[in-house]
Coordinates of C-alpha atoms and ligand atoms in Angstrom, one line a residue:
Chain V
M1 CA 125.2 23.6 88.6
I2 CA 128.6 23.9 87.0
A3 CA 126.9 25.4 84.0
I4 CA 125.2 28.2 85.9
N5 CA 128.4 29.0 87.8
L6 CA 130.4 29.3 84.5
R7 CA 127.6 31.3 82.9
N8 CA 127.4 33.7 85.8
L9 CA 131.2 33.9 86.0
Y10 CA 131.1 34.9 82.4
L11 CA 128.2 37.4 82.8
I12 CA 129.7 39.0 85.9
S13 CA 133.2 39.3 84.5
R14 CA 131.8 40.8 81.3
E15 CA 129.8 43.4 83.2
D16 CA 132.8 44.2 85.4
F17 CA 135.1 44.4 82.4
K18 CA 132.8 47.0 80.8
N19 CA 132.5 48.9 84.1
L20 CA 136.2 49.2 84.3
F21 CA 136.3 50.9 80.9
K22 CA 133.7 53.3 82.0
N23 CA 135.7 54.6 84.9
P24 CA 138.0 57.4 83.7
M25 CA 140.2 57.1 86.8
W26 CA 141.2 53.5 86.1
L27 CA 141.7 54.2 82.4
F28 CA 144.0 57.0 83.3
Y29 CA 145.8 54.9 85.9
N30 CA 146.4 52.0 83.6
L31 CA 146.8 53.6 80.3
V32 CA 147.9 57.3 80.5
F33 CA 149.9 57.3 83.8
P34 CA 152.4 54.6 82.8
I35 CA 153.1 56.4 79.5
L36 CA 153.6 59.6 81.4
L37 CA 156.0 57.9 83.8
I38 CA 158.1 56.4 81.0
V39 CA 158.2 59.7 79.2
V40 CA 159.1 61.8 82.2
L41 CA 161.7 59.4 83.7
G42 CA 163.1 58.6 80.2
F43 CA 163.7 62.3 79.5
L44 CA 164.9 63.2 83.0
Q45 CA 167.4 60.5 83.1
K46 CA 168.6 60.8 79.5
D47 CA 172.0 62.1 80.4
N48 CA 172.7 59.5 83.1
Y49 CA 172.5 56.8 80.5
G50 CA 174.3 56.3 77.2
G51 CA 175.9 53.7 75.0
A52 CA 174.1 50.4 74.6
V53 CA 171.2 51.0 77.1
S54 CA 169.4 54.3 76.9
A55 CA 167.3 55.8 79.7
F56 CA 164.2 54.7 77.7
D57 CA 165.5 51.2 77.3
Y58 CA 165.9 50.9 81.1
Y59 CA 162.8 52.7 82.3
G60 CA 160.6 51.4 79.5
I61 CA 161.1 47.9 81.0
T62 CA 161.2 48.7 84.7
L63 CA 158.3 51.0 84.6
M64 CA 156.3 48.5 82.6
I65 CA 157.1 46.0 85.5
Y66 CA 156.0 48.7 88.0
T67 CA 152.8 49.2 86.2
V68 CA 152.0 45.5 86.0
I69 CA 152.7 44.8 89.6
S70 CA 150.4 47.7 90.5
S71 CA 147.4 46.0 88.8
G72 CA 146.1 44.9 92.2
M73 CA 145.0 48.5 92.8
T74 CA 142.5 48.1 89.9
S75 CA 141.2 44.7 91.0
A76 CA 140.8 45.8 94.6
N77 CA 138.7 48.6 93.3
A78 CA 136.7 46.5 91.0
F79 CA 136.0 44.1 93.9
M80 CA 135.1 46.4 96.8
E81 CA 134.7 49.9 95.7
V82 CA 131.7 51.5 97.5
T83 CA 129.5 51.7 94.4
I84 CA 130.3 48.1 93.4
R85 CA 129.9 46.5 96.9
K86 CA 126.1 46.9 96.9
P87 CA 125.3 45.3 93.6
N88 CA 127.7 42.5 94.7
M89 CA 125.1 41.5 97.2
R90 CA 122.6 40.7 94.4
I91 CA 125.2 38.3 93.0
I92 CA 125.1 36.4 96.2
Y93 CA 121.3 36.3 96.2
A94 CA 121.4 34.8 92.7
P95 CA 121.7 31.0 92.3
G96 CA 125.2 29.6 92.0
N97 CA 128.4 29.7 94.1
E98 CA 129.2 33.0 95.7
R99 CA 132.9 32.5 94.8
V100 CA 132.0 33.6 91.3
I101 CA 132.2 37.2 92.8
Y102 CA 135.9 37.3 93.4
L103 CA 136.8 35.1 90.6
A104 CA 134.9 37.4 88.2
K105 CA 136.8 40.4 89.7
I106 CA 140.0 38.6 89.0
V107 CA 139.0 37.7 85.5
S108 CA 137.7 41.1 84.5
S109 CA 140.6 43.1 86.1
F110 CA 143.0 40.7 84.5
G111 CA 141.5 41.3 81.0
F112 CA 141.3 45.0 81.5
C113 CA 144.8 45.5 82.9
L114 CA 146.4 43.2 80.3
L115 CA 144.7 45.1 77.5
C116 CA 145.7 48.5 78.8
H117 CA 149.3 47.4 79.5
L118 CA 149.8 45.8 76.2
T119 CA 148.6 49.1 74.6
V120 CA 151.1 51.0 76.7
A121 CA 153.9 48.7 75.8
V122 CA 153.2 48.7 72.1
L123 CA 152.9 52.5 72.1
T124 CA 155.9 53.4 74.2
F125 CA 158.2 50.7 72.8
T126 CA 157.7 51.9 69.2
L127 CA 157.6 55.6 70.0
F128 CA 160.8 55.6 72.0
K129 CA 162.5 52.8 70.1
I130 CA 162.9 50.8 73.3
R131 CA 164.8 47.7 72.7
V132 CA 163.0 44.4 73.1
D133 CA 163.7 40.8 72.4
A134 CA 162.4 37.4 73.3
I135 CA 158.9 38.8 72.9
P136 CA 157.0 35.5 73.5
Q137 CA 158.9 35.0 76.8
L138 CA 158.2 38.6 77.8
L139 CA 154.5 38.1 77.1
I140 CA 154.5 35.0 79.3
L141 CA 156.0 37.1 82.1
L142 CA 153.5 39.8 81.5
V143 CA 150.5 37.5 81.6
L144 CA 151.6 35.7 84.7
T145 CA 152.6 38.9 86.6
E146 CA 149.3 40.4 85.6
L147 CA 147.4 37.5 87.0
F148 CA 149.5 37.5 90.2
S149 CA 149.0 41.2 90.7
V150 CA 145.2 41.3 90.2
G151 CA 145.0 38.2 92.4
L152 CA 147.0 40.0 95.1
G153 CA 144.6 43.0 95.0
V154 CA 141.6 40.7 95.5
M155 CA 143.5 38.7 98.2
F156 CA 144.1 41.9 100.2
C157 CA 140.4 42.8 99.9
C158 CA 139.5 39.3 101.2
I159 CA 141.9 39.7 104.1
F160 CA 141.2 43.3 105.1
K161 CA 137.5 43.4 104.1
T162 CA 137.5 47.0 102.8
E163 CA 138.9 48.6 99.7
A164 CA 140.4 51.5 101.6
T165 CA 142.6 49.3 103.8
A166 CA 143.4 46.9 101.1
N167 CA 144.6 49.7 98.8
Q168 CA 146.7 51.3 101.5
I169 CA 148.5 48.1 102.4
L170 CA 148.7 47.1 98.7
S171 CA 150.3 50.3 97.7
I172 CA 152.9 50.0 100.4
V173 CA 153.7 46.4 99.3
I174 CA 153.9 47.4 95.7
N175 CA 156.3 50.2 96.4
I176 CA 158.5 48.1 98.5
F177 CA 158.6 45.5 95.7
A178 CA 159.4 48.3 93.2
I179 CA 162.1 49.9 95.3
L180 CA 163.7 46.6 96.2
G181 CA 163.5 45.5 92.6
G182 CA 165.3 48.7 91.6
L183 CA 162.5 49.7 89.3
L184 CA 162.6 53.4 90.2
F185 CA 166.4 53.7 90.7
P186 CA 169.1 51.1 90.6
M187 CA 169.9 49.4 94.0
E188 CA 173.5 48.6 93.2
G189 CA 175.9 50.0 95.7
Y190 CA 173.6 49.6 98.7
G191 CA 175.5 46.7 100.1
A192 CA 175.1 43.0 100.4
V193 CA 172.1 43.0 102.7
V194 CA 170.0 45.2 100.5
R195 CA 171.1 43.1 97.5
S196 CA 169.9 39.9 99.1
L197 CA 166.7 41.5 100.3
S198 CA 166.0 42.6 96.8
Y199 CA 165.5 39.0 95.8
L200 CA 162.4 38.9 97.9
S201 CA 160.8 41.2 95.4
P202 CA 159.2 39.7 92.3
A203 CA 160.1 42.9 90.6
K204 CA 163.8 42.1 90.9
W205 CA 163.3 38.7 89.3
L206 CA 161.2 40.2 86.5
A207 CA 163.7 42.9 85.8
N208 CA 166.7 40.5 85.8
A209 CA 164.9 38.0 83.6
S210 CA 163.8 40.7 81.1
F211 CA 167.2 42.4 80.8
A212 CA 169.0 39.1 80.6
M213 CA 166.8 38.0 77.8
I214 CA 166.8 41.2 75.9
Y215 CA 170.5 42.0 76.0
D216 CA 172.2 38.6 76.5
H217 CA 169.7 36.1 75.2
N218 CA 170.2 34.5 78.6
F219 CA 167.1 32.6 79.8
A220 CA 168.7 31.5 83.1
W221 CA 166.4 34.0 85.0
F222 CA 163.3 33.3 83.0
Y223 CA 162.5 29.8 84.1
P224 CA 162.8 30.3 87.9
T225 CA 160.8 33.5 87.5
V226 CA 158.0 31.7 85.7
M227 CA 158.0 29.0 88.3
G228 CA 158.0 31.5 91.1
L229 CA 155.1 33.4 89.6
I230 CA 153.0 30.2 89.1
L231 CA 153.7 29.3 92.7
A232 CA 152.8 32.8 93.9
I233 CA 149.6 32.7 91.9
I234 CA 148.6 29.4 93.4
V235 CA 149.3 30.8 96.9
V236 CA 147.3 33.9 96.2
F237 CA 144.3 31.9 95.0
I238 CA 144.4 29.6 98.0
I239 CA 144.5 32.6 100.4
C240 CA 141.6 34.2 98.5
A241 CA 139.6 31.0 98.9
K242 CA 140.4 30.7 102.6
T243 CA 139.7 34.3 103.5
F244 CA 136.7 35.2 101.3
R245 CA 133.5 35.3 103.3
K246 CA 130.2 36.2 101.7
E247 CA 129.3 38.1 104.9
D248 CA 131.9 40.7 104.0
C249 CA 129.9 41.6 100.9
I250 CA 127.0 42.9 103.1
C251 CA 127.0 46.6 103.4
Chain H
M1 CA 100.2 24.0 106.0
N2 CA 101.3 25.8 102.8
A3 CA 104.5 27.2 104.1
I4 CA 107.0 28.4 101.5
V5 CA 109.6 29.1 104.0
S6 CA 109.8 28.2 107.6
V7 CA 112.3 29.4 110.1
N8 CA 112.9 27.5 113.3
Q9 CA 114.8 28.7 116.4
L10 CA 117.1 30.9 114.3
K11 CA 119.7 32.8 116.1
K12 CA 122.7 35.1 115.5
S13 CA 125.1 37.0 117.8
Y14 CA 127.6 39.6 117.0
N15 CA 130.6 39.6 119.4
Q16 CA 128.6 37.6 122.0
K17 CA 125.7 40.1 121.7
P18 CA 122.6 38.3 120.6
V19 CA 120.9 40.1 117.8
V20 CA 118.4 37.5 116.7
R21 CA 117.2 35.2 119.6
E22 CA 115.8 31.9 118.5
I23 CA 113.0 33.2 116.4
S24 CA 110.6 30.9 114.6
F25 CA 108.0 31.8 111.9
A26 CA 106.7 30.6 108.6
V27 CA 105.8 32.4 105.4
Q28 CA 102.6 31.1 103.9
K29 CA 101.9 31.0 100.2
G30 CA 100.2 34.1 98.9
E31 CA 100.5 36.3 102.0
I32 CA 102.0 39.7 102.6
L33 CA 103.8 39.0 105.8
C34 CA 105.1 42.2 107.5
L35 CA 108.0 42.0 109.8
L36 CA 107.5 45.2 111.9
G37 CA 110.1 46.5 114.3
P38 CA 112.1 49.6 115.3
N39 CA 115.6 50.2 114.0
G40 CA 118.0 47.7 115.4
A41 CA 115.3 45.1 116.1
G42 CA 117.2 42.5 114.0
K43 CA 115.0 42.6 110.9
S44 CA 117.8 42.9 108.3
T45 CA 119.9 40.3 110.1
T46 CA 117.0 37.9 109.9
I47 CA 116.4 38.7 106.3
N48 CA 120.1 38.4 105.4
M49 CA 120.3 35.0 107.0
L50 CA 117.2 33.9 105.1
C51 CA 118.6 35.0 101.8
G52 CA 121.8 33.1 102.4
I53 CA 124.0 36.1 102.5
L54 CA 124.7 35.8 106.3
G55 CA 125.7 32.7 108.3
Y56 CA 123.8 31.9 111.4
D57 CA 124.7 30.5 114.8
G58 CA 121.8 28.1 115.3
G59 CA 118.4 27.0 114.1
E60 CA 117.0 25.8 110.9
M61 CA 115.4 27.1 107.8
S62 CA 113.5 25.2 105.3
Y63 CA 112.1 25.8 101.8
R64 CA 108.9 23.9 101.1
G65 CA 109.7 21.5 103.9
E66 CA 113.2 20.8 102.7
N67 CA 116.3 22.1 104.6
I68 CA 117.4 25.3 102.7
S69 CA 121.1 24.3 102.6
S70 CA 120.2 21.2 100.7
C71 CA 118.2 23.0 98.1
L72 CA 119.9 26.4 98.2
N73 CA 120.0 26.9 94.4
R74 CA 116.4 25.9 93.9
F75 CA 115.4 28.3 96.7
K76 CA 117.5 31.1 95.3
R77 CA 116.0 30.7 91.9
N78 CA 112.6 31.2 93.3
L79 CA 113.6 34.1 95.6
G80 CA 113.7 37.8 94.8
V81 CA 115.4 40.2 97.3
V82 CA 115.1 43.9 97.6
P83 CA 117.9 44.8 100.0
Q84 CA 117.7 47.7 102.5
D85 CA 120.3 49.7 100.6
L86 CA 120.2 50.3 96.9
A87 CA 122.0 47.5 95.1
I88 CA 122.2 48.8 91.5
Y89 CA 125.0 49.8 89.2
E90 CA 124.9 53.6 89.0
D91 CA 126.7 53.7 85.7
L92 CA 124.3 51.4 84.0
S93 CA 120.9 52.3 82.6
A94 CA 117.8 51.0 84.3
E95 CA 117.3 48.4 81.5
Q96 CA 120.9 47.2 81.7
N97 CA 120.7 46.8 85.5
V98 CA 117.5 44.7 85.3
R99 CA 118.8 42.7 82.4
F100 CA 122.1 41.9 84.1
F101 CA 120.6 40.8 87.3
A102 CA 117.8 38.8 85.6
S103 CA 120.4 37.1 83.4
L104 CA 122.0 35.7 86.6
Y105 CA 118.9 33.6 87.1
G106 CA 119.5 31.8 83.8
L107 CA 117.1 33.9 81.7
K108 CA 118.3 34.6 78.1
G109 CA 117.2 35.7 74.7
R110 CA 113.5 36.7 74.0
E111 CA 112.3 35.5 77.4
L112 CA 114.9 37.7 79.1
E113 CA 114.0 40.8 77.1
E114 CA 110.3 40.2 77.8
K115 CA 110.7 39.9 81.5
V116 CA 113.0 42.9 81.7
S117 CA 110.5 45.0 79.9
K118 CA 107.7 43.7 82.1
A119 CA 109.6 44.5 85.3
L120 CA 110.4 48.0 84.0
D121 CA 106.8 48.6 83.1
F122 CA 105.7 47.4 86.4
S123 CA 108.0 49.8 88.2
G124 CA 107.0 52.7 86.1
L125 CA 110.5 53.0 84.6
Q126 CA 109.8 52.1 81.0
E127 CA 110.2 55.7 79.9
S128 CA 113.5 56.2 81.6
R129 CA 114.8 52.7 80.8
K130 CA 117.7 54.0 78.7
D131 CA 118.8 56.6 81.4
R132 CA 121.6 55.9 83.7
A133 CA 120.7 55.0 87.3
K134 CA 122.8 57.8 88.6
T135 CA 120.5 60.4 87.0
F136 CA 117.5 59.0 88.9
S137 CA 115.7 60.5 91.8
G138 CA 115.7 58.6 95.1
G139 CA 112.3 57.2 94.5
M140 CA 113.2 56.0 91.0
K141 CA 116.3 54.3 92.3
R142 CA 114.1 52.5 94.9
R143 CA 111.8 51.4 92.1
L144 CA 114.7 50.2 90.1
N145 CA 116.0 48.3 93.1
I146 CA 112.6 46.5 93.1
A147 CA 112.6 45.9 89.4
C148 CA 115.9 44.2 89.7
A149 CA 114.4 41.8 92.2
I150 CA 111.2 40.8 90.4
A151 CA 112.3 40.4 86.8
H152 CA 112.9 36.7 87.2
E153 CA 109.4 36.4 88.6
P154 CA 110.2 34.9 92.0
E155 CA 107.8 32.9 94.0
L156 CA 108.8 34.7 97.2
L157 CA 109.8 38.3 97.3
I158 CA 111.7 39.6 100.4
M159 CA 111.8 43.3 100.8
D160 CA 113.8 45.0 103.5
E161 CA 112.5 48.5 104.2
P162 CA 112.1 49.3 100.5
T163 CA 110.5 52.8 101.1
V164 CA 113.0 54.4 103.5
G165 CA 113.8 58.0 102.6
I166 CA 111.6 58.5 99.6
D167 CA 108.8 60.9 98.6
P168 CA 105.2 60.0 99.4
Q169 CA 104.4 59.6 95.7
S170 CA 107.0 56.9 95.1
R171 CA 106.1 55.3 98.4
N172 CA 102.4 55.0 97.3
H173 CA 103.5 53.6 94.0
I174 CA 105.6 51.0 95.7
L175 CA 102.9 50.0 98.2
S176 CA 100.3 49.6 95.5
S177 CA 102.7 47.6 93.3
I178 CA 103.3 45.3 96.2
K179 CA 99.6 44.7 96.5
K180 CA 99.5 44.1 92.8
L181 CA 102.3 41.6 92.9
S182 CA 100.5 39.8 95.7
Q183 CA 97.3 39.6 93.6
H184 CA 99.4 38.0 90.8
G185 CA 100.3 35.3 93.3
M186 CA 103.7 36.4 94.6
T187 CA 104.3 35.8 98.3
I188 CA 105.9 38.7 100.1
L189 CA 107.9 39.1 103.2
Y190 CA 108.2 42.8 103.9
T191 CA 110.1 44.5 106.7
T192 CA 109.5 48.0 107.9
H193 CA 109.3 50.3 110.9
Y194 CA 106.5 52.3 109.4
M195 CA 103.1 51.4 111.0
E196 CA 101.1 52.9 108.2
E197 CA 102.6 50.6 105.7
V198 CA 101.8 47.6 107.7
E199 CA 98.2 48.9 108.2
E200 CA 98.0 49.3 104.4
I201 CA 99.4 46.2 102.9
S202 CA 99.9 43.4 105.5
T203 CA 97.8 40.2 105.6
R204 CA 99.7 39.1 108.6
I205 CA 102.2 40.8 111.0
L206 CA 105.2 39.7 113.0
I207 CA 106.3 42.3 115.6
M208 CA 109.9 42.1 116.3
D209 CA 111.9 43.9 119.0
S210 CA 115.4 43.3 120.4
G211 CA 115.8 40.1 118.4
T212 CA 112.6 38.4 119.4
I213 CA 109.2 38.1 117.8
I214 CA 106.9 39.5 120.5
A215 CA 103.6 39.2 118.7
E216 CA 102.0 37.7 115.7
G217 CA 98.7 38.0 114.0
T218 CA 96.6 40.0 111.6
K219 CA 96.3 43.7 112.3
E220 CA 92.8 43.2 113.6
S221 CA 93.6 40.2 115.8
L222 CA 96.7 42.0 117.2
K223 CA 94.5 44.9 118.3
E224 CA 91.8 42.6 119.6
D225 CA 94.2 40.5 121.6
I226 CA 96.2 43.2 123.1
F227 CA 93.5 45.6 124.0
D228 CA 90.5 44.7 126.0
E229 CA 89.8 48.4 126.3
R230 CA 88.5 51.2 124.2
Q231 CA 88.1 54.9 124.5
F232 CA 85.2 57.2 123.9
I233 CA 86.2 60.8 123.3
M234 CA 83.5 63.4 123.8
E235 CA 83.5 67.0 122.9
I236 CA 81.2 68.7 125.3
E237 CA 79.8 72.1 126.0
E238 CA 81.4 73.0 129.4
D239 CA 79.1 72.6 132.3
Q240 CA 79.8 72.9 136.0
C241 CA 77.1 70.2 136.8
L242 CA 79.2 67.3 135.3
N243 CA 80.7 65.3 138.1
V244 CA 83.4 63.0 136.8
D245 CA 83.3 60.7 139.7
E246 CA 79.7 59.7 138.8
F247 CA 81.0 57.8 135.7
Y248 CA 82.9 55.3 137.8
K249 CA 79.5 53.9 139.0
I250 CA 78.9 52.7 135.4
E251 CA 80.0 49.1 134.9
G252 CA 83.2 48.7 132.9
I253 CA 84.6 52.2 133.2
K254 CA 88.3 52.3 133.9
K255 CA 89.3 55.9 133.7
V256 CA 87.7 59.2 133.0
E257 CA 89.6 62.4 132.2
K258 CA 88.2 65.8 131.6
Q259 CA 90.2 68.5 129.9
A260 CA 88.5 71.7 129.0
Q261 CA 85.9 70.7 126.4
T262 CA 87.0 67.1 126.0
L263 CA 86.0 64.1 128.0
T264 CA 88.0 61.0 127.5
I265 CA 86.5 57.8 128.9
T266 CA 88.4 54.5 128.9
T267 CA 86.2 51.4 129.3
L268 CA 86.3 47.7 128.9
K269 CA 85.6 46.7 125.4
N270 CA 83.3 43.9 125.9
I271 CA 80.8 45.8 128.1
E272 CA 78.0 47.7 126.5
N273 CA 77.8 50.9 128.4
L274 CA 77.7 53.7 125.9
D275 CA 74.0 54.3 126.5
K276 CA 74.6 54.7 130.2
I277 CA 77.5 57.1 129.6
I278 CA 75.4 59.2 127.3
A279 CA 72.5 59.2 129.6
L280 CA 74.7 60.4 132.5
V281 CA 76.1 63.3 130.4
I282 CA 72.7 64.4 129.3
T283 CA 71.2 64.2 132.8
S284 CA 74.0 66.5 133.9
K285 CA 72.7 69.0 131.4
T286 CA 75.8 68.9 129.4
K287 CA 75.6 69.1 125.6
I288 CA 77.5 66.6 123.5
R289 CA 78.9 68.2 120.4
N290 CA 80.8 65.3 119.1
L291 CA 81.5 61.7 120.0
F292 CA 84.0 59.3 118.6
C293 CA 85.5 56.0 119.6
R294 CA 89.2 55.3 119.5
T295 CA 90.3 51.8 118.9
A296 CA 93.9 50.8 119.2
S297 CA 96.4 51.5 116.5
L298 CA 99.3 49.3 115.8
E299 CA 101.4 52.0 117.3
N300 CA 99.6 51.5 120.6
V301 CA 100.0 47.7 120.2
F302 CA 103.7 48.2 119.9
L303 CA 103.8 50.7 122.8
R304 CA 101.9 48.3 125.0
L305 CA 104.1 45.3 124.1
T306 CA 107.5 47.0 124.5
G307 CA 106.9 50.0 126.5
K308 CA 108.5 52.1 123.8
S309 CA 107.4 53.9 120.7
L310 CA 108.4 52.7 117.2
R311 CA 109.8 56.0 116.1
D312 CA 113.2 57.0 117.4
Ligands
ADP1 N1 127.9 43.4 111.2 C1 127.5 43.7 112.5 N2 128.3 43.7 113.5 C2 127.9 44.0 114.8 N3 126.6 44.3 115.1 C3 125.7 44.3 114.1 C4 126.1 44.0 112.7 N4 125.0 44.1 111.9 C5 124.0 44.4 112.7 N5 124.4 44.6 114.0 C6 123.6 44.9 115.2 O1 122.5 44.0 115.2 C7 121.3 44.7 115.6 C8 120.2 44.5 114.6 O2 120.5 45.1 113.4 P1 119.6 45.0 112.1 O3 119.3 43.6 111.8 O4 120.2 45.8 111.0 O5 118.3 45.7 112.6 P2 117.1 46.3 111.8 O6 117.2 45.9 110.4 O7 115.9 45.8 112.4 O8 117.2 47.8 111.9 C9 121.7 46.2 115.8 O9 121.8 46.4 117.1 C10 123.0 46.3 115.0 O10 123.8 47.3 115.6
MG2 MG1 117.4 47.0 108.7

């Protein structure tokens, strides 16, 4: 029983993983678009930065965070996109637990996004000489955030039942996270209320933790951020488990 | 009895609206059981509950006498499903599709490859096995949809309207492959709203309408049971001497209609009166050019049972 579930989880994840690579849109979205964003914002803002931190140093990190918290768009697509929904039904007909469906979507999108985003990071960080430090810790943050994001995408599909609604809500949530976290423009100078609100955004914690580690070797933000992410991942998985219904796979 | 699956008092409502109303039936080993009903009758809902993809509000289902929920995986392993809508990956080739779905049933290695190849052969897709499904015609996609359901050689194959919207050639291919599968020992539950398909392949029929099974039997027995009448249709050479009212003196005659050159006589089936009818026509100096007997079609059976026609 466990053997067939694990085997099917592996088979379905592998198939979905390959399918993601066959979709030019998702390759563009996860590989090309982040590089473009970093290049464009890095050049545009070049004159507003100077000294120790260049525009690329800043946007290289924040836009990487932005990209990674957007991974849910990919997992929502891999889960419930119209052309994927129908074959999903066959997975439910097959022996084994139907939960392998959404778990497989999480696993495959996680692998796909992680691979794409690592490539983006390696390319942009070397090309634009973006300063990094504490690489193992940054990698831990990357992996955890990636898992949280793809889980969030699947969770929204489980809650809202269609990819279209899930994606709409998800993109609002992601952009609120990004703006509050100061990923697109700094939020300093917007007053105390905004500043305390900004701590609701995981992006804020990620940005603070990353910059503190890179520039100050300060790990004070790192541990609470890791704990928060692990907690958020657990919550996301619980909500997925509670809201997933195989009926929603019928189409 | 040799029931593979039996369904007892199964019911399902959507927003308080009953869609399947306490239906009971069994699928016997080796048969081609057709579930016939118009769109919206509840066929897919029934099938989806049976395949375990849809929950139900009440009733029981059993597989070989054992409650399905307690042997779900064994049941699923022996079940093949062709869903109403195409359930294939458009970006994968025919072969990759069949291989992937068959592998979910625990097949691997040589055995997997052999069965994939067999299913592709069977569906007439061997030559296009390397082509991506998105390049296929509607009929080929339908056949691939079937290949994905039979590669693991299930004991019971459930097909939900597998021929909707395809060309006659593909439809014939599918119907004859269903008969072939049945000859190889597969048990088949087939839903459709096409009468002709039922006439062609069924060994037994369930007629479903508005969530209930309103009749059950072979195509012959259904026609027998429901119609105690038959019609003689005569093409005659017009003659003024023919008095329609005279026919009603013959035993068993229910209705006589004359329209130009055609005489339609409805009579009780179990009364032998054709000789008297012919004698009357001849004595009226009317020439019979042609005579045929119309027995009920399933279409009539359905019309009689529900007061509405199958086609919408
Ligand atoms: N998810 C659903 N929500 C509400 N009503 C539904 C749903 N699925 C089916 N129905 C209704 O149930 C009835 C039976 O549908 P279905 O089983 O698909 O019929 P068939 O397959 O015989 O055409 C229809 O009236 C349909 O509108
Ligand atoms: Mg249907």
